[in-house]
One Martini backbone bead per residue (centre of mass of N, CA, C, O) as a GRO file, in nm:
protein
  440
    1GLY     BB    1   3.713   7.992   0.778
    2GLU     BB    2   3.617   7.777   0.954
    3ARG     BB    3   3.433   7.510   1.012
    4ILE     BB    4   3.136   7.391   1.121
    5SER     BB    5   3.081   7.149   1.370
    6SER     BB    6   2.866   6.855   1.423
    7THR     BB    7   2.680   6.667   1.683
    8GLU     BB    8   2.496   6.373   1.768
    9ASP     BB    9   2.336   6.293   2.091
   10GLN     BB   10   2.295   6.141   2.396
   11PHE     BB   11   2.144   6.268   2.702
   12ILE     BB   12   2.156   6.336   3.052
   13THR     BB   13   1.977   6.480   3.275
   14ARG     BB   14   1.934   6.580   3.595
   15GLU     BB   15   1.651   6.416   3.603
   16GLY     BB   16   1.718   6.145   3.408
   17THR     BB   17   1.664   6.213   3.119
   18MET     BB   18   1.644   6.141   2.778
   19ILE     BB   19   1.825   6.319   2.521
   20TRP     BB   20   1.862   6.507   2.233
   21GLY     BB   21   2.172   6.643   2.096
   22GLU     BB   22   2.330   6.941   1.950
   23VAL     BB   23   2.676   6.996   1.877
   24SER     BB   24   2.840   7.304   1.809
   25GLY     BB   25   3.158   7.394   1.651
   26ALA     BB   26   3.407   7.677   1.658
   27PRO     BB   27   3.685   7.828   1.579
   28LEU     BB   28   3.899   8.076   1.727
   29ILE     BB   29   4.086   8.310   1.529
   30ARG     BB   30   4.423   8.448   1.591
   31GLU     BB   31   4.677   8.495   1.401
   32GLY     BB   32   4.644   8.172   1.310
   33GLN     BB   33   4.527   8.104   1.594
   34VAL     BB   34   4.385   7.894   1.826
   35VAL     BB   35   4.204   8.027   2.113
   36ALA     BB   36   3.911   7.895   2.062
   37VAL     BB   37   3.592   7.727   2.137
   38VAL     BB   38   3.277   7.746   2.000
   39SER     BB   39   2.980   7.626   2.170
   40VAL     BB   40   2.659   7.467   2.086
   41ALA     BB   41   2.357   7.362   2.252
   42ARG     BB   42   2.071   7.151   2.147
   43ASP     BB   43   1.745   7.047   2.158
   44ILE     BB   44   1.635   6.750   1.938
   45THR     BB   45   1.406   6.552   2.025
   46GLY     BB   46   1.163   6.625   1.849
   47ARG     BB   47   1.298   6.578   1.574
   48LYS     BB   48   1.382   6.284   1.621
   49ARG     BB   49   1.099   6.170   1.669
   50ALA     BB   50   0.984   6.252   1.394
   51GLU     BB   51   1.186   6.086   1.226
   52GLU     BB   52   1.119   5.809   1.346
   53GLU     BB   53   0.819   5.813   1.276
   54HIS     BB   54   0.856   5.845   0.968
   55GLU     BB   55   1.026   5.588   0.927
   56LYS     BB   56   0.815   5.389   1.037
   57LEU     BB   57   0.586   5.458   0.838
   58GLU     BB   58   0.746   5.395   0.581
   59SER     BB   59   0.801   5.097   0.650
   60GLN     BB   60   0.499   5.014   0.674
   61LEU     BB   61   0.422   5.094   0.385
   62ARG     BB   62   0.620   4.915   0.233
   63GLN     BB   63   0.510   4.650   0.350
   64ALA     BB   64   0.215   4.683   0.253
   65GLN     BB   65   0.285   4.706  -0.052
   66LYS     BB   66   0.423   4.435  -0.078
   67MET     BB   67   0.184   4.257   0.012
   68GLU     BB   68  -0.009   4.356  -0.207
   69ALA     BB   69   0.155   4.271  -0.457
   70VAL     BB   70   0.174   3.970  -0.386
   71GLY     BB   71  -0.135   3.928  -0.372
   72VAL     BB   72  -0.204   3.987  -0.667
   73LEU     BB   73  -0.026   3.767  -0.785
   74ALA     BB   74  -0.138   3.521  -0.630
   75GLY     BB   75  -0.433   3.550  -0.724
   76GLY     BB   76  -0.383   3.523  -1.031
   77VAL     BB   77  -0.248   3.248  -1.028
   78ALA     BB   78  -0.477   3.092  -0.880
   79HIS     BB   79  -0.697   3.136  -1.089
   80ASP     BB   80  -0.560   2.991  -1.329
   81PHE     BB   81  -0.496   2.725  -1.176
   82ASN     BB   82  -0.792   2.640  -1.119
   83ASN     BB   83  -0.866   2.580  -1.412
   84ILE     BB   84  -0.654   2.360  -1.455
   85LEU     BB   85  -0.738   2.174  -1.215
   86THR     BB   86  -1.022   2.114  -1.308
   87THR     BB   87  -0.932   1.962  -1.562
   88ILE     BB   88  -0.748   1.750  -1.440
   89LEU     BB   89  -0.938   1.629  -1.219
   90GLY     BB   90  -1.187   1.579  -1.395
   91ASN     BB   91  -1.057   1.384  -1.603
   92ALA     BB   92  -0.955   1.179  -1.402
   93GLN     BB   93  -1.245   1.101  -1.300
   94LEU     BB   94  -1.361   1.010  -1.571
   95ILE     BB   95  -1.163   0.775  -1.609
   96MET     BB   96  -1.216   0.624  -1.336
   97ALA     BB   97  -1.523   0.569  -1.395
   98ASP     BB   98  -1.433   0.360  -1.649
   99ARG     BB   99  -1.270   0.195  -1.432
  100LYS     BB  100  -1.114  -0.045  -1.271
  101LYS     BB  101  -0.922  -0.085  -0.985
  102ASP     BB  102  -0.720  -0.312  -1.129
  103ASP     BB  103  -0.639  -0.106  -1.324
  104PRO     BB  104  -0.347   0.049  -1.401
  105VAL     BB  105  -0.469   0.321  -1.494
  106TYR     BB  106  -0.616   0.390  -1.235
  107GLU     BB  107  -0.360   0.428  -1.061
  108ASP     BB  108  -0.224   0.650  -1.229
  109VAL     BB  109  -0.463   0.856  -1.211
  110ASN     BB  110  -0.468   0.868  -0.902
  111GLU     BB  111  -0.194   1.013  -0.879
  112ILE     BB  112  -0.284   1.267  -1.022
  113ARG     BB  113  -0.508   1.337  -0.821
  114LYS     BB  114  -0.328   1.366  -0.569
  115ALA     BB  115  -0.153   1.596  -0.680
  116GLY     BB  116  -0.393   1.787  -0.729
  117ASP     BB  117  -0.482   1.811  -0.430
  118ARG     BB  118  -0.222   1.954  -0.339
  119ALA     BB  119  -0.257   2.200  -0.525
  120VAL     BB  120  -0.521   2.297  -0.402
  121ALA     BB  121  -0.413   2.365  -0.120
  122LEU     BB  122  -0.210   2.578  -0.220
  123THR     BB  123  -0.412   2.768  -0.361
  124ARG     BB  124  -0.582   2.833  -0.111
  125GLN     BB  125  -0.351   2.979   0.038
  126LEU     BB  126  -0.308   3.202  -0.171
  127LEU     BB  127  -0.600   3.312  -0.153
  128ALA     BB  128  -0.592   3.383   0.144
  129PHE     BB  129  -0.362   3.588   0.130
  130SER     BB  130  -0.514   3.763  -0.112
  131ARG     BB  131  -0.821   3.782  -0.032
  132LYS     BB  132  -0.995   3.561  -0.253
  133GLN     BB  133  -1.185   3.420  -0.086
  134ILE     BB  134  -1.469   3.261  -0.031
  135ILE     BB  135  -1.688   3.386   0.218
  136GLU     BB  136  -1.884   3.289   0.534
  137PRO     BB  137  -1.982   3.500   0.745
  138ARG     BB  138  -2.044   3.495   1.109
  139ILE     BB  139  -2.184   3.493   1.414
  140LEU     BB  140  -1.950   3.433   1.689
  141GLY     BB  141  -1.809   3.274   1.960
  142LEU     BB  142  -1.484   3.249   2.036
  143ASN     BB  143  -1.499   3.069   2.287
  144ASN     BB  144  -1.664   2.838   2.163
  145LEU     BB  145  -1.462   2.767   1.945
  146ILE     BB  146  -1.225   2.693   2.137
  147ASN     BB  147  -1.369   2.479   2.307
  148GLY     BB  148  -1.428   2.294   2.053
  149MET     BB  149  -1.094   2.261   1.997
  150GLU     BB  150  -0.932   2.152   2.243
  151LYS     BB  151  -0.894   1.849   2.184
  152MET     BB  152  -0.749   1.886   1.912
  153LEU     BB  153  -0.510   2.058   2.016
  154LYS     BB  154  -0.395   1.839   2.206
  155ARG     BB  155  -0.328   1.646   1.963
  156LEU     BB  156  -0.123   1.847   1.814
  157ILE     BB  157   0.043   1.826   2.073
  158ARG     BB  158   0.271   1.758   2.287
  159GLU     BB  159   0.330   1.643   2.613
  160ASP     BB  160   0.558   1.879   2.679
  161ILE     BB  161   0.298   2.061   2.639
  162GLU     BB  162   0.125   2.323   2.784
  163LEU     BB  163  -0.223   2.399   2.791
  164LYS     BB  164  -0.355   2.735   2.809
  165ILE     BB  165  -0.689   2.855   2.887
  166SER     BB  166  -0.803   3.209   2.860
  167LEU     BB  167  -1.122   3.344   2.901
  168CYS     BB  168  -1.351   3.562   2.865
  169SER     BB  169  -1.658   3.644   3.020
  170ASP     BB  170  -1.760   3.716   2.763
  171ALA     BB  171  -1.874   3.642   2.447
  172CYS     BB  172  -1.697   3.732   2.212
  173ARG     BB  173  -1.809   3.859   1.935
  174VAL     BB  174  -1.782   3.769   1.587
  175ARG     BB  175  -1.721   3.819   1.226
  176VAL     BB  176  -1.675   3.501   1.074
  177ASP     BB  177  -1.515   3.236   0.932
  178PRO     BB  178  -1.507   2.935   1.087
  179VAL     BB  179  -1.308   2.774   0.912
  180GLN     BB  180  -1.084   2.989   0.910
  181MET     BB  181  -1.047   3.015   1.219
  182ASP     BB  182  -0.948   2.731   1.264
  183GLN     BB  183  -0.699   2.761   1.083
  184VAL     BB  184  -0.556   2.981   1.245
  185ILE     BB  185  -0.529   2.833   1.518
  186MET     BB  186  -0.380   2.581   1.416
  187ASN     BB  187  -0.135   2.721   1.291
  188LEU     BB  188  -0.035   2.867   1.556
  189VAL     BB  189  -0.009   2.610   1.732
  190VAL     BB  190   0.194   2.454   1.559
  191ASN     BB  191   0.414   2.673   1.561
  192ALA     BB  192   0.449   2.686   1.869
  193ALA     BB  193   0.538   2.390   1.900
  194ASP     BB  194   0.791   2.414   1.709
  195ALA     BB  195   0.928   2.637   1.909
  196MET     BB  196   0.917   2.374   2.136
  197PRO     BB  197   1.122   2.109   2.143
  198LYS     BB  198   1.148   2.109   2.487
  199GLY     BB  199   0.907   2.250   2.558
  200GLY     BB  200   0.611   2.408   2.730
  201MET     BB  201   0.403   2.701   2.693
  202LEU     BB  202   0.059   2.727   2.581
  203THR     BB  203  -0.138   3.022   2.502
  204LEU     BB  204  -0.492   3.103   2.525
  205GLU     BB  205  -0.647   3.425   2.467
  206THR     BB  206  -0.924   3.634   2.568
  207ALA     BB  207  -1.040   3.980   2.492
  208ARG     BB  208  -1.170   4.282   2.573
  209ILE     BB  209  -1.116   4.587   2.368
  210ASN     BB  210  -1.028   4.929   2.359
  211LEU     BB  211  -0.960   5.118   2.067
  212ASP     BB  212  -0.768   5.381   1.974
  213SER     BB  213  -0.623   5.599   1.753
  214SER     BB  214  -0.330   5.578   1.872
  215PHE     BB  215  -0.291   5.279   1.822
  216PHE     BB  216  -0.313   5.292   1.508
  217LYS     BB  217  -0.094   5.502   1.462
  218TYR     BB  218   0.142   5.339   1.581
  219HIS     BB  219   0.078   5.093   1.359
  220GLY     BB  220  -0.020   5.208   1.077
  221VAL     BB  221  -0.351   5.198   1.095
  222GLU     BB  222  -0.674   5.193   0.932
  223LYS     BB  223  -0.916   5.228   1.189
  224GLU     BB  224  -1.180   5.180   1.393
  225PRO     BB  225  -1.258   5.276   1.676
  226GLY     BB  226  -1.316   5.037   1.951
  227PRO     BB  227  -1.451   4.732   1.992
  228TYR     BB  228  -1.253   4.440   2.065
  229VAL     BB  229  -1.120   4.121   1.992
  230MET     BB  230  -0.869   3.935   2.162
  231LEU     BB  231  -0.616   3.711   2.035
  232VAL     BB  232  -0.380   3.504   2.215
  233ILE     BB  233  -0.073   3.337   2.101
  234SER     BB  234   0.159   3.166   2.317
  235ASP     BB  235   0.513   3.112   2.371
  236THR     BB  236   0.831   2.958   2.519
  237GLY     BB  237   1.031   2.985   2.293
  238ALA     BB  238   1.285   3.098   2.073
  239GLY     BB  239   1.204   3.309   1.892
  240MET     BB  240   1.271   3.636   1.724
  241SER     BB  241   1.398   3.831   1.506
  242ARG     BB  242   1.346   4.124   1.342
  243GLU     BB  243   1.394   4.020   1.056
  244ILE     BB  244   1.194   3.785   1.067
  245GLN     BB  245   0.942   3.946   1.155
  246SER     BB  246   0.931   4.117   0.877
  247ARG     BB  247   0.866   3.815   0.705
  248ILE     BB  248   0.645   3.600   0.813
  249PHE     BB  249   0.393   3.683   0.600
  250GLU     BB  250   0.537   3.574   0.367
  251PRO     BB  251   0.535   3.395   0.103
  252PHE     BB  252   0.764   3.121   0.138
  253PHE     BB  253   0.855   3.197   0.419
  254THR     BB  254   1.110   3.008   0.602
  255THR     BB  255   1.273   2.845   0.899
  256LYS     BB  256   1.239   2.576   0.811
  257GLU     BB  257   1.323   2.293   0.712
  258LYS     BB  258   1.339   2.102   0.461
  259GLY     BB  259   1.008   1.970   0.425
  260LYS     BB  260   0.846   2.126   0.684
  261GLY     BB  261   0.742   2.366   0.484
  262THR     BB  262   0.591   2.622   0.273
  263GLY     BB  263   0.539   2.922   0.389
  264LEU     BB  264   0.195   2.957   0.424
  265GLY     BB  265   0.071   2.974   0.706
  266LEU     BB  266   0.099   3.287   0.785
  267SER     BB  267  -0.018   3.405   0.521
  268THR     BB  268  -0.295   3.286   0.567
  269VAL     BB  269  -0.357   3.424   0.833
  270TYR     BB  270  -0.329   3.714   0.733
  271GLY     BB  271  -0.553   3.703   0.513
  272ILE     BB  272  -0.791   3.617   0.691
  273ILE     BB  273  -0.791   3.853   0.891
  274LYS     BB  274  -0.823   4.076   0.682
  275GLN     BB  275  -1.090   3.964   0.548
  276ASN     BB  276  -1.222   3.978   0.858
  277ASP     BB  277  -1.140   4.283   0.960
  278GLY     BB  278  -0.852   4.249   1.074
  279PHE     BB  279  -0.550   4.209   1.287
  280ILE     BB  280  -0.184   4.133   1.301
  281TRP     BB  281   0.069   4.057   1.557
  282ALA     BB  282   0.412   4.023   1.644
  283TYR     BB  283   0.579   3.918   1.952
  284SER     BB  284   0.946   3.916   1.984
  285GLU     BB  285   1.228   3.732   2.135
  286PRO     BB  286   1.510   3.598   2.169
  287GLY     BB  287   1.437   3.343   2.410
  288LYS     BB  288   1.115   3.470   2.480
  289GLY     BB  289   0.925   3.417   2.269
  290THR     BB  290   0.576   3.424   2.137
  291SER     BB  291   0.323   3.663   2.016
  292PHE     BB  292  -0.006   3.650   1.890
  293LYS     BB  293  -0.211   3.926   1.780
  294ILE     BB  294  -0.567   3.941   1.753
  295TYR     BB  295  -0.800   4.167   1.586
  296LEU     BB  296  -1.160   4.192   1.626
  297PRO     BB  297  -1.453   4.304   1.575
  298GLU     BB  298  -1.707   4.366   1.771
  299VAL     BB  299  -2.030   4.209   1.809
  300ARG     BB  300  -2.363   4.232   1.791
  301GLY     BB  301  -2.559   3.954   1.856
  302ASP     BB  302  -2.654   3.660   1.741
  303GLU     BB  303  -2.585   3.357   1.680
  304GLU     BB  304  -2.501   3.174   1.378
  305PRO     BB  305  -2.588   2.903   1.247
  306MET     BB  306  -2.539   2.650   1.061
  307ASP     BB  307  -2.601   2.557   0.740
  308VAL     BB  308  -2.767   2.274   0.632
  309GLY     BB  309  -2.948   2.261   0.396
  310GLU     BB  310  -3.028   2.078   0.141
  311PRO     BB  311  -3.118   1.797   0.020
  312GLU     BB  312  -2.974   1.564  -0.168
  313PRO     BB  313  -2.972   1.451  -0.472
  314LYS     BB  314  -2.981   1.143  -0.629
  315ASP     BB  315  -3.050   1.229  -0.919
  316LEU     BB  316  -2.823   1.390  -1.167
  317SER     BB  317  -2.997   1.388  -1.406
  318GLY     BB  318  -3.085   1.549  -1.738
  319LYS     BB  319  -3.261   1.760  -2.009
  320GLU     BB  320  -3.170   2.032  -1.986
  321THR     BB  321  -3.083   2.371  -2.052
  322ILE     BB  322  -2.742   2.501  -2.066
  323LEU     BB  323  -2.563   2.799  -2.000
  324VAL     BB  324  -2.219   2.843  -2.075
  325VAL     BB  325  -1.982   3.075  -1.911
  326GLU     BB  326  -1.647   3.056  -2.052
  327ASP     BB  327  -1.296   3.139  -2.133
  328ASP     BB  328  -1.196   2.842  -2.094
  329LYS     BB  329  -1.146   2.591  -2.312
  330MET     BB  330  -1.079   2.342  -2.134
  331LEU     BB  331  -1.314   2.378  -1.934
  332ILE     BB  332  -1.555   2.368  -2.135
  333LYS     BB  333  -1.494   2.079  -2.225
  334PHE     BB  334  -1.534   1.941  -1.949
  335ILE     BB  335  -1.827   2.037  -1.902
  336ARG     BB  336  -1.948   1.910  -2.153
  337LYS     BB  337  -1.875   1.618  -2.089
  338THR     BB  338  -2.019   1.596  -1.817
  339LEU     BB  339  -2.316   1.695  -1.892
  340ASN     BB  340  -2.358   1.483  -2.117
  341VAL     BB  341  -2.347   1.232  -1.935
  342TYR     BB  342  -2.615   1.352  -1.773
  343GLY     BB  343  -2.808   1.473  -2.037
  344TYR     BB  344  -2.747   1.756  -2.118
  345ARG     BB  345  -2.795   2.065  -2.269
  346LEU     BB  346  -2.576   2.287  -2.463
  347LEU     BB  347  -2.466   2.620  -2.421
  348GLU     BB  348  -2.212   2.850  -2.554
  349ALA     BB  349  -1.977   3.094  -2.398
  350ARG     BB  350  -1.698   3.327  -2.352
  351ASN     BB  351  -1.902   3.565  -2.273
  352GLY     BB  352  -2.144   3.788  -2.194
  353GLU     BB  353  -2.208   3.898  -2.476
  354GLU     BB  354  -2.235   3.625  -2.620
  355ALA     BB  355  -2.460   3.513  -2.431
  356LEU     BB  356  -2.680   3.721  -2.514
  357LYS     BB  357  -2.688   3.629  -2.810
  358VAL     BB  358  -2.757   3.332  -2.766
  359SER     BB  359  -3.023   3.389  -2.616
  360ALA     BB  360  -3.168   3.546  -2.850
  361ARG     BB  361  -3.155   3.298  -3.057
  362HIS     BB  362  -3.291   3.125  -2.833
  363LYS     BB  363  -3.626   3.027  -2.810
  364ASN     BB  364  -3.599   2.838  -2.599
  365PRO     BB  365  -3.547   2.729  -2.304
  366ILE     BB  366  -3.350   2.831  -2.018
  367HIS     BB  367  -3.272   2.664  -1.714
  368LEU     BB  368  -2.950   2.747  -1.697
  369ILE     BB  369  -2.676   2.920  -1.545
  370LEU     BB  370  -2.316   2.887  -1.612
  371THR     BB  371  -2.081   3.107  -1.450
  372ASP     BB  372  -1.827   3.292  -1.446
  373VAL     BB  373  -1.683   3.558  -1.276
  374VAL     BB  374  -1.398   3.601  -1.420
  375MET     BB  375  -1.413   3.820  -1.705
  376PRO     BB  376  -1.400   3.952  -1.989
  377ARG     BB  377  -1.577   4.270  -2.031
  378MET     BB  378  -1.782   4.074  -1.843
  379SER     BB  379  -1.901   3.993  -1.563
  380GLY     BB  380  -2.092   3.762  -1.419
  381PRO     BB  381  -2.285   3.949  -1.248
  382GLU     BB  382  -2.346   4.143  -1.484
  383PHE     BB  383  -2.471   3.934  -1.671
  384ALA     BB  384  -2.692   3.828  -1.476
  385GLN     BB  385  -2.842   4.098  -1.459
  386ARG     BB  386  -2.912   4.121  -1.766
  387PHE     BB  387  -3.053   3.839  -1.794
  388GLU     BB  388  -3.291   3.887  -1.594
  389TYR     BB  389  -3.460   4.065  -1.789
  390LEU     BB  390  -3.505   3.834  -2.004
  391ARG     BB  391  -3.484   3.572  -1.773
  392PRO     BB  392  -3.611   3.558  -1.458
  393GLU     BB  393  -3.644   3.228  -1.421
  394THR     BB  394  -3.333   3.186  -1.432
  395PRO     BB  395  -3.093   3.026  -1.288
  396VAL     BB  396  -2.776   3.073  -1.104
  397VAL     BB  397  -2.431   2.962  -1.147
  398PHE     BB  398  -2.134   3.012  -0.991
  399MET     BB  399  -1.786   3.016  -1.096
  400SER     BB  400  -1.509   2.989  -0.853
  401GLY     BB  401  -1.169   3.046  -0.700
  402TYR     BB  402  -1.249   3.358  -0.688
  403THR     BB  403  -1.227   3.698  -0.566
  404ASP     BB  404  -1.341   4.024  -0.638
  405ASP     BB  405  -1.487   4.332  -0.688
  406THR     BB  406  -1.729   4.192  -0.857
  407ILE     BB  407  -1.747   4.026  -0.583
  408SER     BB  408  -1.950   3.917  -0.317
  409HIS     BB  409  -2.065   3.706  -0.091
  410HIS     BB  410  -2.334   3.848  -0.064
  411GLU     BB  411  -2.411   3.852  -0.367
  412VAL     BB  412  -2.401   3.542  -0.420
  413LEU     BB  413  -2.575   3.434  -0.154
  414LYS     BB  414  -2.805   3.582  -0.264
  415GLY     BB  415  -3.101   3.548  -0.434
  416GLY     BB  416  -3.062   3.227  -0.514
  417MET     BB  417  -2.771   3.211  -0.561
  418SER     BB  418  -2.521   2.997  -0.671
  419PHE     BB  419  -2.214   2.800  -0.583
  420ILE     BB  420  -1.894   2.699  -0.734
  421GLU     BB  421  -1.588   2.567  -0.652
  422LYS     BB  422  -1.278   2.586  -0.750
  423PRO     BB  423  -1.220   2.286  -0.788
  424PHE     BB  424  -1.424   2.044  -0.959
  425THR     BB  425  -1.621   1.777  -0.992
  426PRO     BB  426  -1.833   1.611  -1.180
  427GLU     BB  427  -2.033   1.547  -0.947
  428GLY     BB  428  -2.038   1.829  -0.821
  429LEU     BB  429  -2.160   1.966  -1.069
  430ALA     BB  430  -2.417   1.793  -1.102
  431ARG     BB  431  -2.528   1.856  -0.821
  432LYS     BB  432  -2.551   2.165  -0.845
  433VAL     BB  433  -2.735   2.169  -1.094
  434ARG     BB  434  -2.971   2.004  -0.974
  435GLU     BB  435  -3.029   2.185  -0.734
  436ALA     BB  436  -3.088   2.448  -0.896
  437LEU     BB  437  -3.325   2.325  -1.063
  438ASP     BB  438  -3.506   2.230  -0.816
  439THR     BB  439  -3.515   2.526  -0.671
  440GLY     BB  440  -3.488   2.778  -0.883
   0.00000   0.00000   0.00000
């Protein structure tokens, strides 16, 4: 009646390969005495590998879910904060416009404005992480982008760091937002330089690469196999432990000393790459440096030059009627104050439904709609679509510091609709309104 005991361990076969084995043993008892031990060994390598694979996938899923949850929270906070910042910065600038520069109040309000500007930068990083930034992607050659940045990158790093750039011979075209891509490269280059306090080698490489389904399966990512452009940014610095590597893309996680960083640099990079349909991994070992590998789908097609845009209007005032649709009371008050200063007449509504009623009651022309994107009951784009049936001649300007599923950059930037990003200044708002009215 003795129990069978078993143990699992790794063994080396005669051929020199490593396998997992399970050895079970049970005593053979005769007349109360152990006379022998019966043991059985079996190869459990397959089962062990399956368990490891399952554990790895579970860990990747947990990490992905955590990043997603933090992203939703960060995006929501940034959206509300952008409304508050628009009111703070806008009112600060309205006060400054009425004061002379030697007035002590001017200086105090200017300090408020500077603090607000810092908060704007922080909010932008949170929005980038949560993939809620409004982006304007276009086809560009990654090599051309890097070549254009080379001088600036050399200025970013110290003299004891050697910068080596090795670019693929092909065009390496991708579809990304160029401003965001600059941000990604600068962030990773600055981090790489920080990891080499005693100097070293910083390498930027691009390559075309075909990725198959097994590659994505190994990394626990659902993506289409096919041609990708790989960007690798490597340093010969201190490297990272596995624990640190598992947390580097989390917002506010930093290994830098206090006051040296917000912990938002890499989370911004992560969000930008995800939003531009790519993915990023870090490869590192303590003492052996770090490589960040970014993969973006390769695209065919000609490069799309930067949009030069319309010439800016000189006179920003007007007498037209504008319907403002915004659910934030403080913000609507600031917009009213600003547009009244420039001479416009205003109609106001708290949401899309109310705006349709206001429009039905107002018999005279409405020259422009200024609407928030994310609102309760009816989103901005949904309201704009319904309003178009009633007054097809009226142009629409969307306001938002944030995008969600109700809006895509394609939807906003097509069909003559224009867009103003929160937080905006009084002059910025007046300029956008005048532009939209003039181009119709």
